[in-house]
């Protein structure tokens, strides 16, 4: 019941200025950008009295437009500073600081500070794992925090890119994917729901819009999707229809497999064009996406730029979340669904063309032009009627049902196995 929902913990908007930052399951994969990380050294005299402990701090500045910093502290220290104090000046995205000169009186105190700078081409993300409940906030740079426990971790950013990863009872969840075109996205959870909030800008290169077959221009939207954090199978499956979105990619761009295009422009004809079937040109780009009249960019097939960023041929890539709460992965999954060491295999859908000719409407042979040219054949491929299967994944090592995006029809799930949320149009 909606009255049972609680507010998400630490939802924050993630803004973009340069570079892709990708965090999947507490790890980091980074892509592109241009920025400078400057390390400032503070000198002076620091004296510590009456303290025993060990403190270890690691500061990492990474960059090309996006920076991530991780700190891990062991033990406890207290210090009192006399004389001159250390100062840190920030230039660009991040400042790392190193303290020199220390005097200890009356007890033993060890302070170790390590500063390191990493420069990458592509994108950069560093993360730390903290046991407990942690929120990391960075001003002028980007921080990625992955939290183990039931608490949601969020990132607040000023000027650069951030991602959020959360580890909870359902496994490691994928945070938002942000990029270099002004998109914002935040993915957070509470005990019941996962919330995907964003402006729907893709954050990656797109085709030219408007174009000869799509006269619309991409513009920011206001999306607030939510789905069950711990979904379960529904008594009956739900078929996707016009206006209903089966899921959303981690950059907040919706998956929308159907087109409002019918034979003879007649919705009652019983023959609906497949957007990628070749029978009609909708001006889709190399991401198999185009733009609605309201400016909403959306995917009709494999979001190739997202998949490339996620290195999808070398790992099971968590692409997004379905309207019923189950995860959505790229086309390469474990060969043995229950063995993460079995290697990767490109999944094959279990839909095939009907044989013979169409009995009405446009006539002609079944060639994939229309949605009605296809039929599900159990066992024909690796996946069920929802383009999914059950097994272990990097984010759900205990196993889960998950959907798969495929390079052949239906590309995107057309049938949902759980209970979809109304925020996706249901």
Short mmCIF file of C-alpha atoms in Angstrom, two decimals:
data_model
loop_
_atom_site.label_atom_id
_atom_site.label_comp_id
_atom_site.label_asym_id
_atom_site.label_seq_id
_atom_site.Cartn_x
_atom_site.Cartn_y
_atom_site.Cartn_z
CA UNK A 1 0.00 0.00 0.00
CA UNK A 2 1.31 3.47 -0.81
CA UNK A 3 0.55 4.60 2.74
CA UNK A 4 3.21 2.17 3.93
CA UNK A 5 6.03 3.85 2.02
CA UNK A 6 8.69 5.70 3.85
CA UNK A 7 10.73 8.55 2.52
CA UNK A 8 13.96 7.60 0.78
CA UNK A 9 17.08 8.11 2.84
CA UNK A 10 19.39 10.75 1.53
CA UNK A 11 18.02 11.25 -1.97
CA UNK A 12 20.24 13.73 -3.72
CA UNK A 13 20.44 15.09 -7.17
CA UNK A 14 23.57 14.28 -9.06
CA UNK A 15 24.62 17.03 -11.43
CA UNK A 16 26.99 16.82 -14.34
CA UNK A 17 29.69 19.18 -15.56
CA UNK A 18 32.18 16.87 -17.29
CA UNK A 19 32.98 13.22 -17.65
CA UNK A 20 31.06 9.99 -17.12
CA UNK A 21 31.07 8.42 -13.70
CA UNK A 22 29.73 4.94 -13.41
CA UNK A 23 29.36 3.00 -10.21
CA UNK A 24 28.07 -0.55 -10.22
CA UNK A 25 27.99 -2.40 -7.01
CA UNK A 26 30.39 -0.22 -5.11
CA UNK A 27 33.02 -0.42 -7.84
CA UNK A 28 33.94 2.32 -10.23
CA UNK A 29 34.26 2.56 -13.94
CA UNK A 30 35.03 5.94 -15.28
CA UNK A 31 34.74 7.67 -18.56
CA UNK A 32 36.09 10.94 -20.04
CA UNK A 33 36.32 14.56 -19.05
CA UNK A 34 38.91 17.20 -18.38
CA UNK A 35 39.83 18.73 -15.05
CA UNK A 36 42.81 19.30 -12.80
CA UNK A 37 43.30 18.07 -9.27
CA UNK A 38 45.69 20.24 -7.23
CA UNK A 39 47.33 19.08 -4.06
CA UNK A 40 48.01 21.72 -1.44
CA UNK A 41 50.56 21.15 1.31
CA UNK A 42 50.17 22.81 4.62
CA UNK A 43 53.21 23.31 6.79
CA UNK A 44 53.45 24.47 10.32
CA UNK A 45 53.91 23.17 13.81
CA UNK A 46 51.36 20.74 15.14
CA UNK A 47 51.59 19.43 18.64
CA UNK A 48 49.47 16.60 19.97
CA UNK A 49 49.17 16.05 23.70
CA UNK A 50 47.82 13.06 25.62
CA UNK A 51 46.72 11.02 22.66
CA UNK A 52 47.20 7.39 21.86
CA UNK A 53 45.89 5.92 18.61
CA UNK A 54 46.54 5.40 15.00
CA UNK A 55 44.91 7.32 12.23
CA UNK A 56 45.24 6.49 8.59
CA UNK A 57 43.83 8.70 5.89
CA UNK A 58 43.90 8.09 2.21
CA UNK A 59 43.04 10.91 -0.15
CA UNK A 60 42.61 10.14 -3.79
CA UNK A 61 42.04 12.74 -6.43
CA UNK A 62 41.19 11.51 -9.81
CA UNK A 63 40.74 13.23 -12.84
CA UNK A 64 39.27 14.35 -15.94
CA UNK A 65 36.28 16.36 -15.01
CA UNK A 66 35.18 14.14 -12.23
CA UNK A 67 36.88 13.31 -8.99
CA UNK A 68 36.28 10.78 -6.32
CA UNK A 69 37.74 10.73 -2.85
CA UNK A 70 37.75 7.88 -0.37
CA UNK A 71 38.71 8.02 3.30
CA UNK A 72 39.09 5.12 5.67
CA UNK A 73 39.93 5.69 9.34
CA UNK A 74 41.09 3.14 11.90
CA UNK A 75 41.39 3.84 15.60
CA UNK A 76 40.68 7.21 17.15
CA UNK A 77 42.85 10.27 17.52
CA UNK A 78 42.48 13.59 19.15
CA UNK A 79 44.82 16.44 18.48
CA UNK A 80 45.35 19.96 19.65
CA UNK A 81 47.19 22.30 17.31
CA UNK A 82 49.31 25.21 18.41
CA UNK A 83 51.49 27.48 16.39
CA UNK A 84 50.53 27.89 12.82
CA UNK A 85 47.69 25.91 11.32
CA UNK A 86 47.53 24.12 8.01
CA UNK A 87 45.54 25.62 5.20
CA UNK A 88 44.28 24.04 2.02
CA UNK A 89 43.42 25.87 -1.14
CA UNK A 90 41.26 24.28 -3.79
CA UNK A 91 41.81 24.70 -7.48
CA UNK A 92 39.61 22.90 -9.99
CA UNK A 93 37.77 19.90 -8.59
CA UNK A 94 39.64 18.62 -5.57
CA UNK A 95 42.46 19.39 -3.15
CA UNK A 96 44.45 16.75 -1.37
CA UNK A 97 46.34 17.91 1.74
CA UNK A 98 49.49 16.65 3.42
CA UNK A 99 50.48 17.65 6.94
CA UNK A 100 54.15 18.01 7.78
CA UNK A 101 55.75 18.63 11.16
CA UNK A 102 54.37 17.04 14.30
CA UNK A 103 55.45 16.93 17.92
CA UNK A 104 54.02 14.53 20.48
CA UNK A 105 54.19 15.09 24.21
CA UNK A 106 53.21 12.68 26.98
CA UNK A 107 51.99 9.76 24.90
CA UNK A 108 52.32 8.01 21.59
CA UNK A 109 50.45 9.29 18.58
CA UNK A 110 50.97 8.13 15.03
CA UNK A 111 49.55 10.07 12.17
CA UNK A 112 49.90 8.81 8.63
CA UNK A 113 48.69 10.74 5.65
CA UNK A 114 48.98 9.52 2.15
CA UNK A 115 48.04 11.68 -0.79
CA UNK A 116 47.79 10.28 -4.25
CA UNK A 117 46.64 11.63 -7.53
CA UNK A 118 45.33 9.48 -10.32
CA UNK A 119 44.67 10.74 -13.79
CA UNK A 120 42.57 8.78 -16.23
CA UNK A 121 41.21 9.11 -19.69
CA UNK A 122 37.66 7.99 -19.95
CA UNK A 123 35.98 8.34 -16.59
CA UNK A 124 37.12 7.99 -13.01
CA UNK A 125 35.36 6.71 -9.96
CA UNK A 126 36.83 5.62 -6.67
CA UNK A 127 34.73 4.24 -3.88
CA UNK A 128 35.02 3.17 -0.30
CA UNK A 129 32.99 0.72 1.68
CA UNK A 130 31.95 1.62 5.19
CA UNK A 131 30.21 -0.67 7.62
CA UNK A 132 27.34 1.16 9.17
CA UNK A 133 25.37 4.08 7.91
CA UNK A 134 27.32 6.70 5.99
CA UNK A 135 26.55 9.66 3.83
CA UNK A 136 29.34 11.31 1.86
CA UNK A 137 29.03 14.87 0.63
CA UNK A 138 31.63 16.66 -1.45
CA UNK A 139 31.66 20.26 -2.61
CA UNK A 140 33.61 21.05 -5.74
CA UNK A 141 34.33 17.42 -6.52
CA UNK A 142 32.63 14.08 -6.70
CA UNK A 143 32.35 11.47 -4.00
CA UNK A 144 31.16 7.92 -4.41
CA UNK A 145 30.21 5.98 -1.32
CA UNK A 146 29.01 2.42 -1.11
CA UNK A 147 27.37 1.51 2.18
CA UNK A 148 27.02 -1.95 3.62
CA UNK A 149 23.89 -2.31 5.67
CA UNK A 150 20.28 -1.34 5.26
CA UNK A 151 21.02 2.35 4.93
CA UNK A 152 20.89 4.19 1.62
CA UNK A 153 23.96 6.14 0.63
CA UNK A 154 23.62 9.28 -1.44
CA UNK A 155 26.01 11.71 -3.01
CA UNK A 156 25.57 15.46 -3.14
CA UNK A 157 27.67 17.22 -5.75
CA UNK A 158 28.56 20.75 -6.61
CA UNK A 159 30.06 21.24 -10.03
CA UNK A 160 30.98 17.67 -11.01
CA UNK A 161 29.62 14.18 -11.37
CA UNK A 162 28.51 11.72 -8.71
CA UNK A 163 27.16 8.22 -8.46
CA UNK A 164 25.62 6.31 -5.63
CA UNK A 165 25.88 2.63 -4.82
CA UNK A 166 24.07 0.94 -1.97
CA UNK A 167 24.50 -2.49 -0.47
CA UNK A 168 21.48 -3.81 1.37
CA UNK A 169 19.57 -6.99 1.97
CA UNK A 170 18.80 -7.33 -1.73
CA UNK A 171 22.43 -7.14 -2.81
CA UNK A 172 24.47 -4.34 -4.31
CA UNK A 173 22.29 -1.98 -6.27
CA UNK A 174 23.35 0.11 -9.23
CA UNK A 175 23.50 3.81 -8.74
CA UNK A 176 22.74 6.50 -11.27
CA UNK A 177 24.80 6.95 -14.41
CA UNK A 178 25.61 10.54 -15.21
CA UNK A 179 27.35 12.10 -18.14
CA UNK A 180 28.46 15.25 -19.88
CA UNK A 181 25.26 16.72 -21.30
CA UNK A 182 23.63 18.16 -18.20
CA UNK A 183 21.73 15.10 -17.07
CA UNK A 184 20.97 14.51 -13.40
CA UNK A 185 19.92 11.27 -11.74
CA UNK A 186 19.59 9.92 -8.24
CA UNK A 187 18.83 6.31 -7.31
CA UNK A 188 18.01 5.64 -3.67
CA UNK A 189 16.13 3.07 -1.63
CA UNK A 190 14.23 2.70 1.58
CA UNK A 191 12.97 -0.51 3.15
CA UNK A 192 10.26 -0.97 0.52
CA UNK A 193 11.03 0.96 -2.65
CA UNK A 194 13.73 2.01 -5.07
CA UNK A 195 13.45 5.59 -6.33
CA UNK A 196 14.86 6.75 -9.66
CA UNK A 197 14.70 10.53 -10.03
CA UNK A 198 16.20 12.35 -13.00
CA UNK A 199 15.77 14.74 -15.89
CA UNK A 200 15.87 12.14 -18.65
CA UNK A 201 18.83 13.61 -20.51
CA UNK A 202 20.97 10.69 -21.71
CA UNK A 203 24.41 11.91 -20.67
CA UNK A 204 25.99 10.34 -23.75
CA UNK A 205 26.34 11.12 -27.44
CA UNK A 206 23.13 10.90 -29.47
CA UNK A 207 22.14 11.20 -33.10
CA UNK A 208 21.02 14.50 -34.57
CA UNK A 209 17.61 15.66 -33.40
CA UNK A 210 15.53 16.92 -34.99
CA UNK A 211 16.14 14.94 -38.18
CA UNK A 212 14.22 14.13 -41.34
CA UNK A 213 12.23 11.35 -39.66
CA UNK A 214 12.07 12.67 -36.11
CA UNK A 215 11.29 16.40 -35.94
CA UNK A 216 11.65 16.68 -32.16
CA UNK A 217 14.39 18.17 -29.99
CA UNK A 218 15.70 16.53 -26.81
CA UNK A 219 14.75 18.43 -23.68
CA UNK A 220 14.91 17.82 -19.93
CA UNK A 221 12.03 15.99 -18.29
CA UNK A 222 11.02 15.49 -14.67
CA UNK A 223 10.98 11.78 -13.87
CA UNK A 224 10.14 10.25 -10.51
CA UNK A 225 10.05 6.48 -10.94
CA UNK A 226 9.67 4.03 -8.10
CA UNK A 227 9.46 0.25 -7.89
CA UNK A 228 9.60 -2.45 -5.26
CA UNK A 229 13.04 -2.92 -3.73
CA UNK A 230 12.32 -6.62 -3.07
CA UNK A 231 9.93 -7.67 -5.86
CA UNK A 232 8.13 -10.98 -6.07
CA UNK A 233 6.38 -12.76 -8.95
CA UNK A 234 2.82 -11.69 -9.63
CA UNK A 235 -0.03 -14.15 -10.03
CA UNK A 236 -0.33 -13.09 -13.67
CA UNK A 237 2.11 -11.41 -16.04
CA UNK A 238 1.53 -7.89 -17.38
CA UNK A 239 1.80 -7.14 -21.10
CA UNK A 240 3.32 -3.83 -22.12
CA UNK A 241 1.00 -1.46 -23.98
CA UNK A 242 1.34 2.05 -25.39
CA UNK A 243 2.07 4.61 -22.71
CA UNK A 244 3.41 2.01 -20.29
CA UNK A 245 7.16 1.84 -19.77
CA UNK A 246 8.66 -1.53 -18.83
CA UNK A 247 11.68 0.04 -17.15
CA UNK A 248 14.24 2.79 -16.91
CA UNK A 249 17.99 2.88 -17.56
CA UNK A 250 20.30 4.06 -14.79
CA UNK A 251 20.70 7.45 -16.50
CA UNK A 252 16.91 8.02 -15.97
CA UNK A 253 16.05 7.54 -19.68
CA UNK A 254 12.99 5.28 -20.10
CA UNK A 255 12.85 2.02 -22.03
CA UNK A 256 9.90 2.22 -24.40
CA UNK A 257 9.74 -0.65 -26.92
CA UNK A 258 6.46 0.22 -28.65
CA UNK A 259 5.59 2.88 -31.22
CA UNK A 260 2.30 4.65 -31.81
CA UNK A 261 2.38 3.62 -35.45
CA UNK A 262 -0.22 1.35 -37.08
CA UNK A 263 -1.01 0.03 -40.50
CA UNK A 264 -3.09 2.60 -42.38
CA UNK A 265 -2.79 4.84 -39.28
CA UNK A 266 -5.56 2.78 -37.75
CA UNK A 267 -5.05 1.67 -34.15
CA UNK A 268 -7.91 -0.77 -34.60
CA UNK A 269 -6.31 -2.49 -37.58
CA UNK A 270 -4.62 -5.08 -35.36
CA UNK A 271 -1.23 -4.40 -36.97
CA UNK A 272 1.23 -2.26 -35.02
CA UNK A 273 4.62 -1.40 -36.53
CA UNK A 274 7.71 -2.57 -34.69
CA UNK A 275 9.92 0.56 -34.36
CA UNK A 276 12.99 -1.46 -35.36
CA UNK A 277 11.26 -3.80 -37.80
CA UNK A 278 12.22 -1.91 -40.95
CA UNK A 279 8.69 -1.14 -42.07
CA UNK A 280 8.75 2.45 -40.90
CA UNK A 281 11.54 4.99 -40.35
CA UNK A 282 11.23 6.74 -37.00
CA UNK A 283 14.61 8.50 -37.12
CA UNK A 284 16.20 6.42 -34.35
CA UNK A 285 19.91 6.98 -33.67
CA UNK A 286 22.78 4.56 -32.99
CA UNK A 287 21.39 4.02 -29.47
CA UNK A 288 18.13 2.79 -31.03
CA UNK A 289 16.48 5.84 -29.51
CA UNK A 290 14.64 8.91 -30.65
CA UNK A 291 12.57 11.77 -29.22
CA UNK A 292 8.91 12.19 -28.35
CA UNK A 293 7.09 15.42 -29.30
CA UNK A 294 7.50 16.56 -25.67
CA UNK A 295 11.29 16.24 -25.94
CA UNK A 296 11.62 12.93 -24.09
CA UNK A 297 14.55 10.86 -25.34
CA UNK A 298 13.80 7.12 -25.00
CA UNK A 299 15.22 3.77 -26.05
CA UNK A 300 13.46 1.34 -28.39
CA UNK A 301 16.35 -1.14 -28.34
CA UNK A 302 19.83 -1.69 -26.95
CA UNK A 303 21.20 1.55 -25.40
CA UNK A 304 24.58 0.99 -27.04
CA UNK A 305 26.41 3.95 -25.50
CA UNK A 306 25.39 2.88 -22.00
CA UNK A 307 26.38 -0.72 -22.69
CA UNK A 308 29.79 0.34 -23.99
CA UNK A 309 30.43 2.43 -20.87
CA UNK A 310 29.54 -0.58 -18.74
CA UNK A 311 31.99 -2.88 -20.59
CA UNK A 312 29.04 -5.17 -21.22
CA UNK A 313 30.88 -7.87 -23.19
CA UNK A 314 33.22 -8.55 -20.27
CA UNK A 315 30.78 -8.56 -17.37
CA UNK A 316 27.11 -8.83 -16.54
CA UNK A 317 26.19 -5.18 -16.90
CA UNK A 318 23.37 -3.81 -14.75
CA UNK A 319 21.64 -1.43 -17.15
CA UNK A 320 18.53 -0.41 -15.26
CA UNK A 321 15.45 -1.34 -13.29
CA UNK A 322 12.11 -2.72 -14.44
CA UNK A 323 8.76 -1.23 -13.46
CA UNK A 324 8.16 -4.24 -11.21
CA UNK A 325 11.48 -3.78 -9.39
CA UNK A 326 13.54 -6.55 -10.97
CA UNK A 327 16.97 -5.63 -12.40
CA UNK A 328 17.66 -5.34 -16.13
CA UNK A 329 20.98 -6.56 -17.55
CA UNK A 330 22.81 -6.29 -20.84
CA UNK A 331 22.86 -9.16 -23.36
CA UNK A 332 25.88 -11.00 -21.90
CA UNK A 333 25.07 -13.13 -18.87
CA UNK A 334 26.55 -16.11 -17.06
CA UNK A 335 26.56 -19.23 -19.23
CA UNK A 336 25.29 -21.22 -16.28
CA UNK A 337 22.76 -18.93 -14.59
CA UNK A 338 23.77 -20.21 -11.16
CA UNK A 339 27.54 -20.15 -11.62
CA UNK A 340 29.34 -16.78 -11.75
CA UNK A 341 32.52 -18.58 -12.86
CA UNK A 342 30.94 -20.17 -15.93
CA UNK A 343 31.90 -17.37 -18.31
CA UNK A 344 29.61 -15.12 -20.32
CA UNK A 345 27.24 -15.99 -23.14
CA UNK A 346 25.19 -13.64 -25.30
CA UNK A 347 21.59 -14.36 -24.45
CA UNK A 348 19.14 -15.39 -27.18
CA UNK A 349 15.49 -14.39 -26.97
CA UNK A 350 12.79 -17.03 -27.35
CA UNK A 351 10.71 -15.16 -29.90
CA UNK A 352 10.63 -16.18 -33.55
CA UNK A 353 8.80 -15.13 -36.69
CA UNK A 354 5.56 -16.83 -37.50
CA UNK A 355 5.46 -18.87 -40.70
CA UNK A 356 3.17 -18.23 -43.64
CA UNK A 357 1.40 -15.00 -44.55
CA UNK A 358 -0.63 -12.46 -42.64
CA UNK A 359 -4.32 -13.34 -42.82
CA UNK A 360 -5.54 -9.73 -42.91
CA UNK A 361 -4.54 -6.10 -42.98
CA UNK A 362 -1.28 -5.54 -44.84
CA UNK A 363 -1.03 -9.18 -45.98
CA UNK A 364 2.34 -10.50 -47.07
CA UNK A 365 4.73 -12.84 -45.25
CA UNK A 366 5.60 -12.45 -41.60
CA UNK A 367 8.88 -10.57 -41.82
CA UNK A 368 9.09 -8.64 -38.55
CA UNK A 369 7.58 -5.42 -39.81
CA UNK A 370 4.75 -5.65 -37.30
CA UNK A 371 4.63 -6.66 -33.65
CA UNK A 372 2.10 -9.31 -34.57
CA UNK A 373 4.65 -11.07 -36.82
CA UNK A 374 6.37 -12.52 -33.77
CA UNK A 375 5.49 -15.30 -31.36
CA UNK A 376 7.03 -16.63 -28.16
CA UNK A 377 8.28 -20.21 -28.38
CA UNK A 378 9.27 -21.71 -25.05
CA UNK A 379 12.79 -23.13 -25.14
CA UNK A 380 13.66 -21.53 -28.48
CA UNK A 381 16.25 -19.33 -26.77
CA UNK A 382 17.71 -18.73 -23.32
CA UNK A 383 14.98 -16.50 -21.94
CA UNK A 384 11.31 -16.68 -20.99
CA UNK A 385 8.40 -14.68 -22.38
CA UNK A 386 9.50 -11.65 -20.35
CA UNK A 387 12.99 -11.83 -21.88
CA UNK A 388 14.28 -12.84 -18.49
CA UNK A 389 15.49 -15.72 -16.33
CA UNK A 390 16.47 -16.53 -12.75
CA UNK A 391 20.05 -16.80 -11.53
CA UNK A 392 22.90 -15.16 -9.67
CA UNK A 393 24.31 -11.79 -10.74
CA UNK A 394 27.17 -9.60 -9.47
CA UNK A 395 24.68 -7.44 -7.59
CA UNK A 396 22.53 -10.35 -6.39
CA UNK A 397 24.90 -13.21 -5.53
CA UNK A 398 22.07 -15.01 -3.76
CA UNK A 399 20.04 -15.08 -6.98
CA UNK A 400 17.13 -13.12 -8.44
CA UNK A 401 14.85 -13.00 -11.42
CA UNK A 402 16.20 -10.51 -13.96
CA UNK A 403 15.38 -9.18 -17.42
CA UNK A 404 17.81 -9.09 -20.33
CA UNK A 405 18.11 -6.62 -23.20
CA UNK A 406 18.72 -8.52 -26.44
CA UNK A 407 19.96 -7.60 -29.90
CA UNK A 408 17.00 -9.33 -31.52
CA UNK A 409 13.24 -9.04 -30.95
CA UNK A 410 11.82 -8.22 -28.45
CA UNK A 411 14.98 -6.18 -27.60
CA UNK A 412 13.31 -4.84 -24.44
CA UNK A 413 10.90 -6.84 -22.24
CA UNK A 414 7.30 -6.70 -23.47
CA UNK A 415 5.99 -8.80 -20.56
CA UNK A 416 6.57 -8.10 -16.84
CA UNK A 417 6.59 -10.93 -14.31
CA UNK A 418 6.15 -8.86 -11.16
CA UNK A 419 3.75 -6.07 -10.22
CA UNK A 420 4.61 -2.83 -12.05
CA UNK A 421 4.37 0.51 -10.30
CA UNK A 422 1.97 3.22 -11.45
CA UNK A 423 4.87 5.67 -11.85
CA UNK A 424 5.78 3.81 -15.06
CA UNK A 425 2.32 4.43 -16.51
CA UNK A 426 0.52 1.34 -15.20
#
